């Protein structure tokens, strides 16, 4: 069995993405068109983890504004013209294939941000993933009332986090 690898996602991967999302995020369901729209608006940020037998994970990211988050299961309509971060909407990998792969995806997104002149990565940590994201350089940010209200749709443990990229 060869090692699973990240590759750009395409529209034919959508059913697999949707199935993995439903399995891993059963408490935070999102419609297939929400994934499809991200892929259409910003294919550069959408990747799948390809194993011998098919897709075993995905990562979705797109340009956005710091301290703002799209509502869960909501359409973006369009990307902001004055984006100041790449927002990691989600990374999800089937349990048997975890270990080092989130780091690889974040490295790819970091390179994409740098190449696009964007100096910050953002995400909402859910479940108990905050230590994992801290390990990858993200720091929790105090949310204002508007951000707190939006975070509520992501569950109780949702934490908004930023990672400022150091100039290289
Ligand atoms: C989140 C997820 C994609 C991580 O995948 P993964 O391949 O296990 O992640 P990695 O091994 O690349 O972890 C990144 C780093 O965090 C570390 N880490 C993992 N779990 C950790 C924990 N509980 N506490 C502290 N550090 C942790 C890893 O050791 C690694 O650091 P290292 O490279 O220096 O060793 C996977 O666990 C998953 O699909 N979870 C369910 C969906 C989910 O919660 N997604 C995130 C939504 S915000």
Coordinates of N, CA, C and O and ligand atoms in Angstrom, one line a residue:
X1 N 0.8 -1.2 0.0 CA 0.0 0.0 0.0 C 0.9 1.3 0.0 O 1.8 1.4 0.8
X2 N 0.7 2.1 -1.0 CA 1.5 3.3 -1.0 C 0.9 4.4 -0.1 O -0.3 4.3 0.3
X3 N 1.8 5.3 0.3 CA 1.4 6.3 1.3 C 0.3 7.3 0.7 O 0.5 7.7 -0.5
X4 N -0.8 7.6 1.4 CA -1.7 8.5 0.8 C -1.1 9.9 0.6 O -0.2 10.3 1.3
X5 N -1.5 10.6 -0.5 CA -0.9 11.9 -0.7 C -2.0 12.9 -1.0 O -3.1 12.6 -1.5
X6 N -1.7 14.2 -0.7 CA -2.6 15.3 -1.0 C -2.5 15.6 -2.5 O -1.4 15.7 -3.0
X7 N -3.7 15.8 -3.1 CA -3.7 16.3 -4.5 C -4.8 17.3 -4.7 O -5.7 17.3 -3.8
X8 N -4.8 18.1 -5.7 CA -5.9 19.1 -5.9 C -7.2 18.3 -6.0 O -7.3 17.3 -6.7
X9 N -8.3 18.9 -5.4 CA -9.6 18.2 -5.5 C -10.3 18.6 -6.8 O -10.0 19.7 -7.4
X10 N -11.1 17.8 -7.3 CA -11.9 18.2 -8.5 C -13.4 17.8 -8.2 O -13.7 17.1 -7.3
X11 N -14.2 18.2 -9.1 CA -15.7 18.0 -8.9 C -16.1 16.6 -8.7 O -17.0 16.3 -7.9
X12 N -15.3 15.7 -9.3 CA -15.7 14.2 -9.2 C -15.4 13.7 -7.8 O -15.8 12.6 -7.4
X13 N -14.6 14.5 -7.0 CA -14.3 14.1 -5.6 C -15.4 14.5 -4.7 O -15.4 14.1 -3.5
X14 N -16.4 15.2 -5.1 CA -17.4 15.8 -4.2 C -18.2 14.7 -3.4 O -18.4 14.9 -2.2
X15 N -18.7 13.7 -4.1 CA -19.4 12.7 -3.3 C -18.5 12.1 -2.2 O -19.0 11.9 -1.1
X16 N -17.2 11.8 -2.5 CA -16.4 11.2 -1.4 C -16.2 12.2 -0.3 O -16.2 11.9 0.9
X17 N -16.0 13.5 -0.6 CA -15.8 14.6 0.4 C -17.0 14.6 1.3 O -17.0 14.7 2.5
X18 N -18.2 14.6 0.6 CA -19.4 14.7 1.3 C -19.6 13.5 2.3 O -20.1 13.7 3.4
X19 N -19.3 12.4 1.8 CA -19.4 11.2 2.6 C -18.5 11.2 3.8 O -18.9 10.9 4.9
X20 N -17.3 11.6 3.6 CA -16.3 11.7 4.8 C -16.8 12.8 5.8 O -16.8 12.5 7.0
X21 N -17.3 13.9 5.2 CA -17.8 15.0 6.1 C -18.9 14.4 6.9 O -19.0 14.7 8.2
X22 N -19.9 13.7 6.3 CA -21.0 13.2 7.0 C -20.6 12.2 8.1 O -21.2 12.2 9.2
X23 N -19.6 11.5 7.8 CA -19.1 10.5 8.8 C -18.4 11.1 10.0 O -18.6 10.8 11.1
X24 N -17.5 12.1 9.7 CA -16.7 12.7 10.7 C -17.4 13.8 11.4 O -17.2 14.0 12.6
X25 N -18.1 14.6 10.7 CA -18.8 15.8 11.3 C -20.3 15.6 11.3 O -21.1 16.4 10.9
X26 N -20.7 14.4 11.9 CA -22.2 14.2 11.9 C -22.9 15.2 12.7 O -24.1 15.5 12.5
X27 N -22.2 15.9 13.7 CA -22.9 16.9 14.5 C -22.9 18.3 13.8 O -23.5 19.2 14.3
X28 N -22.1 18.4 12.7 CA -21.9 19.7 12.1 C -22.2 19.5 10.6 O -21.3 19.7 9.8
X29 N -23.4 19.1 10.2 CA -23.6 18.7 8.8 C -23.5 19.9 7.8 O -24.0 21.0 8.2
X30 N -23.0 19.7 6.6 CA -23.0 20.7 5.6 C -23.4 20.1 4.3 O -23.1 18.9 4.0
X31 N -24.1 20.9 3.5 CA -24.6 20.4 2.2 C -23.5 20.2 1.2 O -22.5 21.0 1.2
X32 N -23.7 19.3 0.2 CA -22.7 19.1 -0.8 C -22.4 20.4 -1.6 O -21.2 20.7 -2.0
X33 N -23.4 21.2 -1.8 CA -23.2 22.4 -2.6 C -22.3 23.4 -1.9 O -21.7 24.3 -2.5
X34 N -22.2 23.3 -0.5 CA -21.3 24.2 0.2 C -19.9 23.8 -0.1 O -19.0 24.7 -0.3
X35 N -19.6 22.5 -0.2 CA -18.2 22.1 -0.6 C -18.0 22.5 -2.1 O -16.9 22.9 -2.5
X36 N -19.0 22.2 -2.9 CA -18.9 22.5 -4.4 C -18.6 23.9 -4.6 O -17.8 24.3 -5.5
X37 N -19.2 24.8 -3.9 CA -19.0 26.3 -4.1 C -17.6 26.7 -3.8 O -17.0 27.4 -4.5
X38 N -17.1 26.1 -2.7 CA -15.7 26.4 -2.3 C -14.7 26.0 -3.4 O -13.8 26.7 -3.7
X39 N -15.0 24.8 -3.9 CA -14.2 24.3 -5.0 C -14.2 25.1 -6.2 O -13.2 25.3 -6.9
X40 N -15.4 25.7 -6.5 CA -15.6 26.5 -7.7 C -14.9 27.9 -7.5 O -14.2 28.4 -8.3
X41 N -15.1 28.4 -6.3 CA -14.6 29.8 -6.0 C -13.0 29.8 -5.8 O -12.4 30.8 -6.1
X42 N -12.5 28.7 -5.2 CA -11.1 28.7 -4.9 C -10.5 27.3 -4.9 O -10.2 26.7 -3.9
X43 N -10.4 26.8 -6.1 CA -9.9 25.4 -6.3 C -8.5 25.2 -5.7 O -8.2 24.1 -5.2
X44 N -7.7 26.3 -5.7 CA -6.3 26.2 -5.2 C -6.3 25.7 -3.7 O -5.3 25.1 -3.3
X45 N -7.3 26.0 -2.9 CA -7.3 25.7 -1.5 C -7.9 24.4 -1.2 O -7.9 23.9 0.0
X46 N -8.5 23.7 -2.2 CA -9.2 22.5 -2.0 C -8.4 21.2 -2.4 O -8.1 21.1 -3.6
X47 N -8.1 20.4 -1.4 CA -7.3 19.2 -1.7 C -7.9 18.0 -1.1 O -8.7 18.1 -0.2
X48 N -7.6 16.9 -1.7 CA -8.1 15.6 -1.2 C -6.9 14.7 -0.9 O -5.8 14.8 -1.6
X49 N -7.0 13.9 0.1 CA -6.0 12.9 0.5 C -6.3 11.6 -0.2 O -7.3 10.9 0.1
X50 N -5.5 11.3 -1.2 CA -5.8 10.1 -2.1 C -5.0 8.9 -1.6 O -3.8 9.0 -1.5
X51 N -5.7 7.8 -1.3 CA -5.1 6.5 -1.0 C -5.3 5.6 -2.1 O -6.0 5.9 -3.1
X52 N -4.7 4.4 -2.0 CA -4.8 3.4 -3.1 C -6.3 3.1 -3.5 O -6.6 3.0 -4.6
X53 N -7.1 3.0 -2.4 CA -8.5 2.6 -2.7 C -9.5 3.8 -2.8 O -10.7 3.6 -2.8
X54 N -9.0 5.0 -2.8 CA -9.9 6.2 -3.0 C -9.5 7.3 -2.0 O -8.5 7.3 -1.4
X55 N -10.5 8.2 -1.9 CA -10.3 9.4 -1.1 C -10.5 9.1 0.4 O -11.5 8.6 0.8
X56 N -9.5 9.5 1.2 CA -9.6 9.2 2.7 C -9.6 10.5 3.5 O -9.6 10.4 4.7
X57 N -9.6 11.6 2.9 CA -9.6 12.9 3.6 C -9.7 14.1 2.7 O -9.5 13.9 1.5
X58 N -10.0 15.2 3.2 CA -10.0 16.4 2.4 C -9.6 17.6 3.3 O -9.7 17.6 4.5
X59 N -9.2 18.7 2.6 CA -9.0 20.0 3.2 C -9.5 21.1 2.3 O -9.3 21.0 1.1
X60 N -10.2 22.0 2.9 CA -10.8 23.1 2.2 C -10.4 24.4 2.8 O -10.6 24.6 4.0
X61 N -9.9 25.3 2.0 CA -9.5 26.7 2.5 C -9.8 27.7 1.4 O -9.8 27.4 0.2
X62 N -10.1 28.9 1.8 CA -10.3 30.0 0.9 C -9.9 31.4 1.5 O -9.9 31.5 2.7
X63 N -9.7 32.4 0.6 CA -9.4 33.7 1.2 C -10.6 34.2 1.9 O -11.7 34.0 1.5
X64 N -10.3 34.9 3.0 CA -11.4 35.5 3.8 C -10.9 36.7 4.6 O -9.7 37.1 4.4
X65 N -11.7 37.2 5.5 CA -11.3 38.4 6.3 C -11.1 37.9 7.7 O -11.9 37.1 8.3
X66 N -10.0 38.4 8.4 CA -9.7 38.0 9.7 C -10.9 38.4 10.6 O -11.5 39.5 10.4
X67 N -11.1 37.7 11.7 CA -12.2 37.9 12.7 C -13.6 37.8 12.1 O -14.6 38.2 12.7
X68 N -13.7 37.3 10.9 CA -15.0 37.0 10.3 C -15.0 35.5 10.0 O -14.0 34.9 9.5
X69 N -16.2 34.8 10.2 CA -16.3 33.4 9.7 C -17.6 33.2 9.0 O -18.6 33.8 9.4
X70 N -17.5 32.4 7.9 CA -18.7 32.1 7.2 C -19.6 31.2 8.1 O -19.1 30.4 8.8
X71 N -20.9 31.4 8.1 CA -21.8 30.5 8.9 C -21.6 29.1 8.4 O -21.4 28.8 7.2
X72 N -21.7 28.1 9.4 CA -21.6 26.7 9.0 C -22.7 26.4 8.0 O -23.9 26.8 8.2
X73 N -22.4 25.6 7.0 CA -23.4 25.2 6.0 C -23.9 26.3 5.2 O -24.9 26.2 4.5
X74 N -23.2 27.5 5.2 CA -23.6 28.6 4.4 C -22.8 28.8 3.1 O -21.6 28.4 3.1
X75 N -23.4 29.4 2.1 CA -22.7 29.7 0.9 C -22.0 31.0 1.0 O -22.4 31.9 1.7
X76 N -20.8 31.1 0.4 CA -20.0 32.3 0.5 C -20.5 33.4 -0.5 O -20.2 34.6 -0.3
X77 N -21.1 33.0 -1.6 CA -21.5 33.8 -2.7 C -20.3 34.3 -3.5 O -20.2 34.1 -4.7
X78 N -19.4 35.0 -2.9 CA -18.2 35.4 -3.6 C -17.1 35.6 -2.5 O -17.3 35.7 -1.3
X79 N -15.8 35.6 -3.0 CA -14.7 35.8 -2.2 C -14.5 37.3 -2.0 O -14.7 38.1 -2.9
X80 N -14.1 37.7 -0.8 CA -13.8 39.2 -0.6 C -12.7 39.7 -1.5 O -11.7 39.0 -1.6
X81 N -12.8 40.9 -2.0 CA -11.8 41.5 -2.8 C -10.6 41.8 -2.0 O -9.4 41.9 -2.5
X82 N -10.8 42.1 -0.7 CA -9.7 42.6 0.2 C -9.4 41.6 1.3 O -9.2 41.9 2.4
X83 N -9.3 40.3 0.9 CA -9.0 39.2 1.8 C -7.7 39.5 2.5 O -6.7 39.9 1.9
X84 N -7.7 39.2 3.8 CA -6.4 39.3 4.5 C -6.0 38.0 5.2 O -5.1 38.1 6.1
X85 N -6.7 36.9 4.9 CA -6.2 35.6 5.5 C -6.7 34.5 4.5 O -7.6 34.7 3.7
X86 N -6.1 33.4 4.7 CA -6.6 32.1 4.1 C -7.3 31.4 5.2 O -6.7 31.2 6.3
X87 N -8.6 31.2 5.1 CA -9.4 30.6 6.1 C -9.5 29.1 5.8 O -10.0 28.6 4.8
X88 N -9.0 28.3 6.8 CA -9.1 26.8 6.7 C -10.5 26.4 7.1 O -10.8 26.4 8.3
X89 N -11.4 26.1 6.2 CA -12.8 25.8 6.5 C -12.8 24.5 7.2 O -13.5 24.3 8.2
X90 N -12.0 23.5 6.8 CA -12.1 22.2 7.4 C -11.0 21.3 6.9 O -10.6 21.4 5.7
X91 N -10.5 20.5 7.7 CA -9.6 19.4 7.4 C -10.1 18.1 8.0 O -10.4 18.2 9.3
X92 N -10.4 17.1 7.3 CA -11.0 15.9 7.9 C -10.4 14.7 7.2 O -10.3 14.6 6.0
X93 N -9.9 13.7 8.0 CA -9.2 12.5 7.5 C -9.8 11.3 8.3 O -10.0 11.4 9.5
X94 N -10.0 10.3 7.5 CA -10.6 9.0 8.1 C -9.5 8.5 9.2 O -8.3 8.6 8.9
X95 N -10.0 8.0 10.3 CA -9.1 7.6 11.4 C -7.9 6.8 11.0 O -6.8 7.1 11.5
X96 N -8.1 5.8 10.2 CA -7.0 4.9 9.8 C -5.8 5.6 9.1 O -4.7 5.1 9.0
X97 N -6.1 6.8 8.6 CA -5.1 7.5 7.7 C -4.5 8.7 8.4 O -3.8 9.5 7.8
X98 N -4.8 9.0 9.7 CA -4.3 10.1 10.4 C -2.8 10.0 10.8 O -2.4 8.8 10.9
X99 N -2.2 11.1 11.1 CA -0.8 11.1 11.6 C 0.1 11.7 10.6 O 0.5 11.1 9.6
X100 N 0.3 13.1 10.8 CA 1.2 13.8 9.9 C 0.5 14.4 8.7 O 1.1 15.2 8.0
X101 N -0.7 14.0 8.4 CA -1.3 14.5 7.2 C -1.9 15.9 7.3 O -1.9 16.7 6.3
X102 N -2.4 16.3 8.5 CA -2.9 17.6 8.6 C -1.8 18.6 8.5 O -1.9 19.7 7.9
X103 N -0.6 18.2 9.1 CA 0.5 19.1 9.0 C 0.9 19.3 7.5 O 1.2 20.4 7.1
X104 N 0.9 18.3 6.7 CA 1.2 18.4 5.3 C 0.2 19.3 4.6 O 0.6 20.1 3.7
X105 N -1.0 19.2 4.9 CA -2.0 20.1 4.2 C -1.8 21.5 4.6 O -1.8 22.4 3.8
X106 N -1.5 21.8 5.9 CA -1.3 23.1 6.4 C 0.0 23.7 5.7 O 0.0 24.9 5.3
X107 N 1.0 22.9 5.5 CA 2.2 23.4 4.8 C 1.9 23.8 3.4 O 2.3 24.9 2.9
X108 N 1.0 23.1 2.7 CA 0.6 23.4 1.3 C -0.2 24.7 1.4 O 0.0 25.6 0.5
X109 N -1.1 24.9 2.4 CA -1.9 26.1 2.4 C -1.0 27.3 2.8 O -1.2 28.4 2.3
X110 N 0.0 27.1 3.6 CA 0.9 28.2 4.0 C 1.7 28.6 2.7 O 1.8 29.8 2.5
X111 N 2.1 27.7 1.9 CA 2.8 28.0 0.7 C 1.9 28.8 -0.3 O 2.3 29.8 -0.9
X112 N 0.6 28.4 -0.3 CA -0.3 29.1 -1.2 C -0.6 30.5 -0.7 O -0.6 31.4 -1.5
X113 N -0.7 30.7 0.6 CA -0.9 32.0 1.2 C 0.3 32.9 0.8 O 0.1 34.0 0.3
X114 N 1.5 32.4 1.1 CA 2.7 33.2 0.8 C 2.7 33.6 -0.7 O 3.0 34.7 -1.1
X115 N 2.4 32.6 -1.6 CA 2.4 32.9 -3.0 C 1.4 33.9 -3.4 O 1.5 34.6 -4.4
X116 N 0.3 34.0 -2.6 CA -0.8 35.0 -2.9 C -0.6 36.3 -2.1 O -1.5 37.1 -2.2
X117 N 0.5 36.5 -1.4 CA 0.7 37.7 -0.7 C -0.2 37.8 0.6 O -0.5 38.9 1.0
X118 N -0.6 36.7 1.1 CA -1.5 36.7 2.3 C -0.6 36.2 3.5 O 0.1 35.2 3.3
X119 N -0.6 36.9 4.6 CA 0.3 36.7 5.7 C -0.3 36.0 6.9 O 0.4 35.8 7.9
X120 N -1.6 35.6 6.8 CA -2.2 35.0 8.0 C -3.1 33.9 7.6 O -3.8 33.9 6.5
X121 N -3.1 32.8 8.4 CA -4.0 31.7 8.2 C -5.0 31.8 9.4 O -4.7 32.2 10.5
X122 N -6.3 31.4 9.1 CA -7.3 31.5 10.2 C -8.1 30.2 10.1 O -8.2 29.5 9.1
X123 N -8.7 29.8 11.3 CA -9.6 28.7 11.3 C -10.5 28.7 12.6 O -10.2 29.5 13.5
X124 N -11.5 27.9 12.6 CA -12.3 27.6 13.8 C -12.0 26.2 14.2 O -12.2 25.3 13.5
X125 N -11.4 26.1 15.4 CA -11.1 24.8 16.0 C -12.4 24.2 16.6 O -13.1 25.0 17.3
X126 N -12.7 23.0 16.2 CA -13.9 22.4 16.8 C -13.4 21.1 17.6 O -12.3 20.6 17.4
X127 N -14.4 20.5 18.3 CA -14.1 19.4 19.2 C -12.9 19.8 20.1 O -12.9 20.8 20.6
X128 N -12.0 18.8 20.2 CA -10.9 19.1 21.1 C -9.6 19.3 20.4 O -8.5 18.9 20.8
X129 N -9.7 20.0 19.2 CA -8.5 20.1 18.3 C -7.6 21.3 18.6 O -6.6 21.4 17.9
X130 N -8.0 22.1 19.6 CA -7.2 23.3 19.8 C -5.7 23.0 20.1 O -4.8 23.6 19.4
X131 N -5.3 22.0 20.9 CA -3.9 21.7 21.1 C -3.2 21.3 19.7 O -2.0 21.6 19.5
X132 N -3.9 20.6 18.9 CA -3.3 20.2 17.6 C -3.0 21.4 16.8 O -2.0 21.6 16.2
X133 N -4.0 22.3 16.7 CA -3.7 23.6 15.9 C -2.7 24.4 16.5 O -1.9 25.1 15.8
X134 N -2.6 24.4 17.9 CA -1.5 25.2 18.5 C -0.1 24.6 18.1 O 0.8 25.3 17.8
X135 N -0.1 23.3 18.0 CA 1.1 22.6 17.6 C 1.5 23.0 16.2 O 2.7 23.0 15.8
X136 N 0.5 23.4 15.4 CA 0.8 23.8 14.0 C 0.9 25.3 13.9 O 0.8 25.9 12.8
X137 N 1.0 26.0 15.1 CA 1.4 27.4 15.0 C 0.2 28.4 15.2 O 0.4 29.6 15.1
X138 N -1.0 27.9 15.3 CA -2.2 28.7 15.5 C -2.4 29.1 16.9 O -2.0 28.4 17.8
X139 N -2.9 30.4 17.1 CA -3.1 30.8 18.5 C -4.6 31.3 18.6 O -5.1 31.9 17.7
X140 N -5.2 31.0 19.8 CA -6.6 31.4 19.9 C -6.7 32.9 20.0 O -5.8 33.6 20.5
X141 N -7.8 33.4 19.5 CA -8.0 34.9 19.5 C -9.3 35.2 20.2 O -10.3 34.5 20.1
X142 N -9.2 36.3 21.0 CA -10.4 36.6 21.8 C -11.5 37.1 20.8 O -11.2 38.0 19.9
X143 N -12.6 36.5 20.9 CA -13.7 36.9 19.9 C -14.6 38.0 20.4 O -14.9 38.0 21.6
X144 N -14.9 39.0 19.5 CA -15.8 40.0 19.9 C -17.3 39.4 19.8 O -17.4 38.2 19.4
X145 N -18.3 40.2 20.2 CA -19.6 39.7 20.3 C -20.1 39.1 19.0 O -20.8 38.0 19.0
X146 N -19.8 39.8 17.9 CA -20.3 39.3 16.6 C -19.7 38.0 16.2 O -20.4 37.0 15.8
X147 N -18.4 37.9 16.5 CA -17.7 36.6 16.2 C -18.2 35.5 17.1 O -18.4 34.4 16.6
X148 N -18.4 35.8 18.4 CA -18.9 34.8 19.3 C -20.2 34.2 18.9 O -20.5 33.0 18.9
X149 N -21.1 35.1 18.4 CA -22.4 34.7 17.9 C -22.3 33.7 16.8 O -23.0 32.7 16.7
X150 N -21.4 34.0 15.8 CA -21.2 33.1 14.7 C -20.6 31.8 15.1 O -20.9 30.8 14.5
X151 N -19.6 31.9 16.1 CA -19.0 30.7 16.5 C -19.9 29.7 17.1 O -19.7 28.5 17.0
X152 N -21.0 30.2 17.6 CA -22.0 29.3 18.3 C -22.5 28.2 17.4 O -22.7 27.1 17.8
X153 N -22.6 28.5 16.1 CA -23.1 27.5 15.1 C -22.1 26.3 15.0 O -22.5 25.3 14.4
X154 N -20.9 26.5 15.4 CA -19.9 25.5 15.3 C -19.7 24.6 16.6 O -18.8 23.9 16.8
X155 N -20.6 24.8 17.6 CA -20.6 24.0 18.8 C -19.9 24.7 19.9 O -19.2 25.7 19.7
X156 N -20.1 24.2 21.1 CA -19.6 24.8 22.3 C -18.1 25.0 22.4 O -17.6 26.0 22.9
X157 N -17.3 24.1 21.8 CA -15.9 24.1 22.0 C -15.2 25.0 20.9 O -14.0 25.0 20.8
X158 N -16.0 25.6 20.0 CA -15.4 26.3 18.9 C -14.5 27.5 19.3 O -14.9 28.3 20.1
X159 N -13.3 27.5 18.8 CA -12.4 28.6 19.1 C -11.8 29.2 17.8 O -11.4 28.4 17.0
X160 N -11.9 30.5 17.7 CA -11.3 31.1 16.5 C -9.8 31.2 16.7 O -9.3 31.7 17.8
X161 N -9.0 30.8 15.7 CA -7.5 30.8 15.9 C -6.9 31.4 14.6 O -7.4 31.3 13.5
X162 N -5.8 32.1 14.9 CA -5.0 32.7 13.8 C -3.6 32.2 13.8 O -3.0 31.9 14.9
X163 N -3.0 32.2 12.7 CA -1.5 31.9 12.6 C -0.9 33.0 11.7 O -1.3 33.0 10.5
X164 N -0.1 33.8 12.2 CA 0.6 34.9 11.4 C 1.9 34.2 10.8 O 2.7 33.7 11.6
X165 N 2.0 34.3 9.5 CA 3.2 33.7 8.9 C 4.4 34.6 9.0 O 4.3 35.8 8.8
X166 N 5.5 34.0 9.4 CA 6.7 34.8 9.5 C 7.3 35.0 8.1 O 7.3 34.1 7.3
X167 N 7.7 36.2 7.8 CA 8.3 36.5 6.5 C 9.6 35.6 6.3 O 10.3 35.4 7.3
X168 N 9.7 35.0 5.1 CA 10.9 34.2 4.9 C 11.8 34.8 3.8 O 11.3 35.6 3.0
Ligands
LIG1 C1 -7.7 17.1 12.5 C2 -7.1 15.9 11.7 C3 -7.3 16.2 10.2 C4 -5.7 15.8 12.1 O1 -5.0 14.9 11.2 P1 -3.6 14.2 11.7 O2 -3.0 13.7 10.4 O3 -3.8 13.3 12.8 O4 -2.8 15.5 12.2 P2 -1.2 15.6 12.3 O5 -0.6 14.3 12.8 O6 -0.7 16.2 11.1 O7 -1.2 16.7 13.5 C5 -0.5 17.9 13.4 C6 0.3 18.1 14.7 O8 -0.5 18.1 15.8 C7 -0.1 17.1 16.8 N1 -1.2 16.7 17.5 C8 -2.2 15.8 17.1 N2 -3.1 15.6 18.1 C9 -2.7 16.4 19.1 C10 -3.2 16.7 20.4 N3 -4.3 16.1 20.8 N4 -2.6 17.5 21.2 C11 -1.4 18.1 20.8 N5 -0.9 17.9 19.6 C12 -1.5 17.1 18.7 C13 0.6 16.1 15.9 O9 1.6 15.4 16.7 C14 1.3 16.9 14.9 O10 2.5 17.6 15.4 P3 3.9 17.1 14.9 O11 3.8 17.1 13.4 O12 4.8 18.1 15.4 O13 4.1 15.7 15.5 C15 -7.8 14.6 12.1 O14 -7.6 14.3 13.5 C16 -9.3 14.6 11.9 O15 -9.8 14.3 10.8 N6 -10.1 14.9 12.9 C17 -11.6 15.0 12.8 C18 -12.0 16.2 12.0 C19 -11.6 17.5 12.7 O16 -11.7 17.6 13.9 N7 -11.1 18.4 11.9 C20 -10.6 19.7 12.4 C21 -11.7 20.6 12.4 S1 -11.2 22.2 13.1

